[in-house]
Amino acid sequence: MFAPRTVAWPLVALFTAGYLAPYLLPTTVGRLDSGLPLTATQAGALGSALLLSSASAGFVLASRVERIGARTLARVGLALAVLGYGTAALTDSIPAVVAAALLGGFGSGTATTVAATGIAAQPDPHRTTTVGLLCVSALAGAVYLTVPHLGPGHGQPLAAIALTALAVWPFTGRLPVRTATAHSPLAGTRLPHRRSGAVLAATMLCWSLAQNALWGVSGQIGLTQAHLTEATVGAVFAVALGAGLLGVTVAGAVGPRLGRAVPVGGGTALIAGCIVLSASASDLASFAGGEIAWNLLYPVVLSYVIGLAACLDPRGRWAVLVGSASSLGTAAGPLTGSVLSSQAGFSVMGMVLALGLLVIAVPMTVVASRAGRWGLVTPRGGAAYRPGPAPLSGRESAPDVAKAA
């Protein structure tokens, strides 16, 4: 068991190291495209492969943290991240970059898995997650502001991730070596509300895919369609990440006042509009407006979705399964965005993604409405379960607010 007072900051540090890669996805994909002989689609595919490797670590290791030991597993993950991202930053050989990026992605996912398992065991997991969001958002914002001034090439954002993993290593000394094997949240009795849970998992996969399809090509939209400089695009992303932190605050302040159906359905519809605005941006005002509004709304909606998943099962099993579906959508997003934009253009891509969000908003709202009728939401708005499952993973710019909702 993780001791709250001795390992909270190590968990926050691991959280930051694990999530920095998806936060930096736009500049990473953009630099791969401009710094290596890769097309935009190929660079997006590499971004998707990196995130899929990261997600696979969660699937493989989520139930093994206690048995292997948090300290050992965290150090393995950080070592893989340093080796993988560091190698990818230093070489121009495309096969080597691909292999190293996949290795680094698995390392990031391993660090994230340890952090998620520990955060779920905290007395106040929401607070720990929020601190982690503040750290990774601030660090990512600093990288976005700094990278444009470091010259051309694909290696700068990859090197930033590797150096972060290296800096986090000393914190692992305060993690437990090994703990007793905990009861798996996926084992035991029959899952309740199976139809609603399956619908939510399927729609969450598509929901995350749409978000990350835009995020994966946002840098290219700013550079090629809005005709902005890399420094300006980086500044917009930094401000957008700050707006995401505001979204975290809003989600906590609003709480259960609007129920779950209105924030989930209405919020998804508003996000669809933001995606259309950002994807069709032709100047700084429209690009910044779309990106900032989107990052403001994204965590608000996600917090309600995660709380909804948690309340479907008192033991948190649906939260784990919906989180896994979200990871798959996150990984597929960059490639989806690259393919759609290269074949049909950014504006058409935005309309397709927005239409998809509007379609899935309907079943998501239905599930949220049913949960309210079942009385699965506590009077204070929290999910009627005891924290246990690991949080969702993905591009979590402020989204991850509710990883422990």
Tab-separated table of N, CA and C in Angstrom, residues 19 22 25 47-48 51-52 55 59 199-218 264 268 271-272 275 294-295 298-299 301-303 305-306 309 319-338 340 349 352-354 356-361 364 391-400 403:
chain	number	residue	atom	x	y	z
A	19	TYR	N	3.077	11.389	-18.459
A	19	TYR	CA	2.112	12.085	-19.301
A	19	TYR	C	2.722	13.170	-20.181
A	22	PRO	N	2.304	12.476	-24.286
A	22	PRO	CA	1.072	12.870	-24.969
A	22	PRO	C	0.816	14.369	-24.930
A	25	LEU	N	2.561	15.957	-27.864
A	25	LEU	CA	2.325	15.280	-29.137
A	25	LEU	C	2.328	16.221	-30.344
A	47	GLY	N	3.442	8.969	-34.123
A	47	GLY	CA	2.861	9.461	-32.880
A	47	GLY	C	1.841	8.493	-32.309
A	48	SER	N	1.009	7.928	-33.174
A	48	SER	CA	0.023	6.944	-32.730
A	48	SER	C	0.707	5.692	-32.196
A	51	LEU	N	2.016	6.306	-28.690
A	51	LEU	CA	0.954	6.292	-27.682
A	51	LEU	C	0.387	4.886	-27.493
A	52	LEU	N	0.325	4.113	-28.572
A	52	LEU	CA	-0.163	2.741	-28.440
A	52	LEU	C	0.802	1.915	-27.609
A	55	ALA	N	0.108	2.873	-24.089
A	55	ALA	CA	-1.129	2.265	-23.593
A	55	ALA	C	-0.947	0.777	-23.330
A	59	PHE	N	-1.988	-1.997	-20.090
A	59	PHE	CA	-2.702	-3.272	-20.178
A	59	PHE	C	-1.872	-4.413	-19.590
A	199	VAL	N	-21.695	0.382	-23.733
A	199	VAL	CA	-21.960	1.550	-24.579
A	199	VAL	C	-21.007	2.686	-24.219
A	200	LEU	N	-20.815	2.901	-22.930
A	200	LEU	CA	-19.929	3.979	-22.505
A	200	LEU	C	-18.488	3.710	-22.922
A	201	ALA	N	-18.038	2.455	-22.819
A	201	ALA	CA	-16.673	2.117	-23.225
A	201	ALA	C	-16.482	2.341	-24.725
A	202	ALA	N	-17.460	1.912	-25.531
A	202	ALA	CA	-17.350	2.072	-26.985
A	202	ALA	C	-17.363	3.541	-27.384
A	203	THR	N	-18.250	4.314	-26.772
A	203	THR	CA	-18.311	5.731	-27.122
A	203	THR	C	-17.087	6.486	-26.613
A	204	MET	N	-16.547	6.045	-25.474
A	204	MET	CA	-15.363	6.720	-24.953
A	204	MET	C	-14.158	6.497	-25.853
A	205	LEU	N	-14.073	5.322	-26.458
A	205	LEU	CA	-12.998	5.074	-27.422
A	205	LEU	C	-13.082	6.091	-28.560
A	206	CYS	N	-14.298	6.268	-29.101
A	206	CYS	CA	-14.474	7.214	-30.210
A	206	CYS	C	-14.262	8.653	-29.747
A	207	TRP	N	-14.715	8.950	-28.527
A	207	TRP	CA	-14.580	10.296	-27.979
A	207	TRP	C	-13.101	10.682	-27.863
A	208	SER	N	-12.300	9.796	-27.289
A	208	SER	CA	-10.871	10.067	-27.136
A	208	SER	C	-10.168	10.132	-28.483
A	209	LEU	N	-10.592	9.274	-29.410
A	209	LEU	CA	-9.998	9.289	-30.747
A	209	LEU	C	-10.194	10.651	-31.408
A	210	ALA	N	-11.409	11.207	-31.303
A	210	ALA	CA	-11.690	12.496	-31.936
A	210	ALA	C	-10.836	13.600	-31.319
A	211	GLN	N	-10.724	13.600	-29.990
A	211	GLN	CA	-9.936	14.638	-29.331
A	211	GLN	C	-8.470	14.580	-29.779
A	212	ASN	N	-7.911	13.389	-29.791
A	212	ASN	CA	-6.491	13.249	-30.100
A	212	ASN	C	-6.189	13.308	-31.586
A	213	ALA	N	-7.207	13.083	-32.421
A	213	ALA	CA	-7.023	13.298	-33.851
A	213	ALA	C	-6.746	14.778	-34.116
A	214	LEU	N	-7.494	15.649	-33.436
A	214	LEU	CA	-7.229	17.082	-33.577
A	214	LEU	C	-5.917	17.469	-32.910
A	215	TRP	N	-5.704	16.985	-31.691
A	215	TRP	CA	-4.486	17.359	-30.953
A	215	TRP	C	-3.224	16.963	-31.712
A	216	GLY	N	-3.279	15.815	-32.393
A	216	GLY	CA	-2.104	15.328	-33.102
A	216	GLY	C	-1.700	16.188	-34.287
A	217	VAL	N	-2.656	16.925	-34.873
A	217	VAL	CA	-2.339	17.751	-36.047
A	217	VAL	C	-2.510	19.237	-35.760
A	218	SER	N	-2.761	19.601	-34.499
A	218	SER	CA	-2.978	21.009	-34.177
A	218	SER	C	-1.774	21.870	-34.544
A	264	VAL	N	-22.259	16.002	-19.943
A	264	VAL	CA	-21.716	15.025	-20.889
A	264	VAL	C	-22.217	15.297	-22.304
A	268	THR	N	-20.070	17.770	-24.858
A	268	THR	CA	-19.527	17.127	-26.057
A	268	THR	C	-19.937	17.888	-27.309
A	271	ILE	N	-17.730	20.891	-27.533
A	271	ILE	CA	-16.389	20.495	-27.976
A	271	ILE	C	-16.371	20.284	-29.488
A	272	ALA	N	-17.451	19.717	-30.025
A	272	ALA	CA	-17.530	19.519	-31.480
A	272	ALA	C	-17.414	20.851	-32.206
A	275	ILE	N	-13.807	22.036	-32.166
A	275	ILE	CA	-12.977	21.305	-33.119
A	275	ILE	C	-13.148	21.869	-34.529
A	294	TRP	N	-11.436	24.692	-26.572
A	294	TRP	CA	-11.464	23.224	-26.544
A	294	TRP	C	-10.780	22.697	-25.287
A	295	ASN	N	-9.597	23.212	-24.990
A	295	ASN	CA	-8.879	22.747	-23.804
A	295	ASN	C	-9.572	23.149	-22.511
A	298	TYR	N	-12.704	20.410	-22.463
A	298	TYR	CA	-12.353	18.991	-22.482
A	298	TYR	C	-12.304	18.357	-21.093
A	299	PRO	N	-11.586	18.969	-20.126
A	299	PRO	CA	-11.514	18.326	-18.811
A	299	PRO	C	-12.826	18.357	-18.054
A	301	VAL	N	-15.891	17.985	-19.319
A	301	VAL	CA	-16.694	16.854	-19.778
A	301	VAL	C	-16.092	15.536	-19.312
A	302	LEU	N	-14.776	15.416	-19.426
A	302	LEU	CA	-14.134	14.157	-19.067
A	302	LEU	C	-14.345	13.822	-17.593
A	303	SER	N	-14.359	14.838	-16.737
A	303	SER	CA	-14.550	14.570	-15.316
A	303	SER	C	-15.895	13.906	-15.058
A	305	VAL	N	-17.614	12.155	-17.325
A	305	VAL	CA	-17.611	10.830	-17.955
A	305	VAL	C	-16.943	9.801	-17.051
A	306	ILE	N	-15.817	10.168	-16.453
A	306	ILE	CA	-15.112	9.229	-15.593
A	306	ILE	C	-15.920	8.936	-14.333
A	309	ALA	N	-18.541	6.463	-15.357
A	309	ALA	CA	-18.010	5.101	-15.462
A	309	ALA	C	-17.827	4.483	-14.085
A	319	ALA	N	-14.792	1.571	-14.508
A	319	ALA	CA	-13.830	2.669	-14.650
A	319	ALA	C	-12.545	2.178	-15.304
A	320	VAL	N	-12.103	0.959	-14.923
A	320	VAL	CA	-10.899	0.385	-15.534
A	320	VAL	C	-11.124	0.103	-17.014
A	321	LEU	N	-12.260	-0.514	-17.347
A	321	LEU	CA	-12.524	-0.901	-18.735
A	321	LEU	C	-12.739	0.325	-19.624
A	322	VAL	N	-13.461	1.311	-19.128
A	322	VAL	CA	-13.657	2.533	-19.906
A	322	VAL	C	-12.321	3.252	-20.082
A	323	GLY	N	-11.468	3.225	-19.053
A	323	GLY	CA	-10.140	3.812	-19.182
A	323	GLY	C	-9.301	3.120	-20.239
A	324	SER	N	-9.403	1.797	-20.310
A	324	SER	CA	-8.659	1.059	-21.332
A	324	SER	C	-9.140	1.418	-22.730
A	325	ALA	N	-10.463	1.545	-22.887
A	325	ALA	CA	-11.006	1.947	-24.188
A	325	ALA	C	-10.530	3.341	-24.569
A	326	SER	N	-10.472	4.227	-23.581
A	326	SER	CA	-9.982	5.580	-23.842
A	326	SER	C	-8.529	5.564	-24.317
A	327	SER	N	-7.713	4.680	-23.731
A	327	SER	CA	-6.311	4.581	-24.128
A	327	SER	C	-6.176	4.180	-25.596
A	328	LEU	N	-7.014	3.249	-26.037
A	328	LEU	CA	-6.966	2.821	-27.432
A	328	LEU	C	-7.361	3.959	-28.367
A	329	GLY	N	-8.387	4.708	-27.982
A	329	GLY	CA	-8.787	5.849	-28.799
A	329	GLY	C	-7.707	6.902	-28.863
A	330	THR	N	-7.060	7.144	-27.734
A	330	THR	CA	-5.965	8.108	-27.682
A	330	THR	C	-4.844	7.722	-28.640
A	331	ALA	N	-4.493	6.435	-28.640
A	331	ALA	CA	-3.399	5.966	-29.492
A	331	ALA	C	-3.732	6.078	-30.968
A	332	ALA	N	-4.993	5.840	-31.322
A	332	ALA	CA	-5.389	5.870	-32.735
A	332	ALA	C	-5.606	7.289	-33.240
A	333	GLY	N	-5.706	8.266	-32.333
A	333	GLY	CA	-6.040	9.620	-32.733
A	333	GLY	C	-5.077	10.282	-33.699
A	334	PRO	N	-3.770	10.330	-33.403
A	334	PRO	CA	-2.855	11.049	-34.301
A	334	PRO	C	-2.866	10.519	-35.739
A	335	LEU	N	-2.883	9.199	-35.900
A	335	LEU	CA	-2.916	8.642	-37.255
A	335	LEU	C	-4.223	8.998	-37.944
A	336	THR	N	-5.332	8.914	-37.199
A	336	THR	CA	-6.623	9.267	-37.785
A	336	THR	C	-6.633	10.712	-38.266
A	337	GLY	N	-6.137	11.609	-37.424
A	337	GLY	CA	-6.097	13.012	-37.814
A	337	GLY	C	-5.202	13.254	-39.010
A	338	SER	N	-4.061	12.586	-39.046
A	338	SER	CA	-3.131	12.773	-40.163
A	338	SER	C	-3.721	12.266	-41.479
A	340	LEU	N	-6.983	11.797	-42.253
A	340	LEU	CA	-8.123	12.615	-42.670
A	340	LEU	C	-7.666	13.956	-43.232
A	349	MET	N	-11.638	17.443	-42.078
A	349	MET	CA	-11.326	16.596	-40.928
A	349	MET	C	-12.086	17.069	-39.698
A	352	VAL	N	-15.768	16.154	-39.905
A	352	VAL	CA	-15.981	14.722	-39.703
A	352	VAL	C	-15.881	14.363	-38.220
A	353	LEU	N	-14.855	14.884	-37.562
A	353	LEU	CA	-14.678	14.605	-36.139
A	353	LEU	C	-15.844	15.177	-35.326
A	354	ALA	N	-16.268	16.391	-35.675
A	354	ALA	CA	-17.372	17.021	-34.953
A	354	ALA	C	-18.663	16.228	-35.134
A	356	GLY	N	-18.917	13.063	-35.758
A	356	GLY	CA	-18.793	11.843	-34.965
A	356	GLY	C	-19.075	12.094	-33.488
A	357	LEU	N	-18.589	13.214	-32.958
A	357	LEU	CA	-18.846	13.549	-31.555
A	357	LEU	C	-20.328	13.783	-31.302
A	358	LEU	N	-20.994	14.453	-32.224
A	358	LEU	CA	-22.423	14.693	-32.048
A	358	LEU	C	-23.212	13.380	-32.043
A	359	VAL	N	-22.772	12.436	-32.872
A	359	VAL	CA	-23.465	11.141	-32.925
A	359	VAL	C	-23.295	10.383	-31.616
A	360	ILE	N	-22.059	10.311	-31.094
A	360	ILE	CA	-21.838	9.522	-29.880
A	360	ILE	C	-22.324	10.252	-28.635
A	361	ALA	N	-22.560	11.567	-28.747
A	361	ALA	CA	-23.089	12.300	-27.586
A	361	ALA	C	-24.455	11.773	-27.185
A	364	MET	N	-24.098	8.513	-25.036
A	364	MET	CA	-23.442	8.899	-23.787
A	364	MET	C	-24.431	9.616	-22.857
A	391	PRO	N	-6.546	5.497	-13.116
A	391	PRO	CA	-7.209	6.501	-13.893
A	391	PRO	C	-7.097	6.265	-15.384
A	392	LEU	N	-7.855	7.008	-16.135
A	392	LEU	CA	-7.760	6.937	-17.581
A	392	LEU	C	-6.399	7.422	-18.026
A	393	SER	N	-5.993	7.003	-19.189
A	393	SER	CA	-4.750	7.499	-19.747
A	393	SER	C	-5.014	8.057	-21.130
A	394	GLY	N	-4.121	8.932	-21.527
A	394	GLY	CA	-4.300	9.484	-22.826
A	394	GLY	C	-3.652	10.821	-22.930
A	395	ARG	N	-4.072	11.614	-23.942
A	395	ARG	CA	-3.545	12.956	-24.054
A	395	ARG	C	-4.170	13.757	-22.939
A	396	GLU	N	-3.661	13.915	-21.900
A	396	GLU	CA	-4.375	14.554	-20.878
A	396	GLU	C	-3.840	15.908	-20.617
A	397	SER	N	-4.223	16.812	-21.320
A	397	SER	CA	-3.806	18.154	-21.090
A	397	SER	C	-4.585	18.638	-19.945
A	398	ALA	N	-5.710	18.692	-19.706
A	398	ALA	CA	-6.286	18.947	-18.431
A	398	ALA	C	-7.312	17.932	-18.261
A	399	PRO	N	-7.517	17.159	-19.179
A	399	PRO	CA	-8.515	16.143	-19.209
A	399	PRO	C	-8.458	15.240	-18.039
A	400	ASP	N	-7.313	14.943	-17.582
A	400	ASP	CA	-7.219	13.875	-16.626
A	400	ASP	C	-7.700	14.252	-15.261
A	403	LYS	N	-9.295	11.483	-13.143
A	403	LYS	CA	-8.772	10.144	-13.198
A	403	LYS	C	-9.102	9.395	-11.952
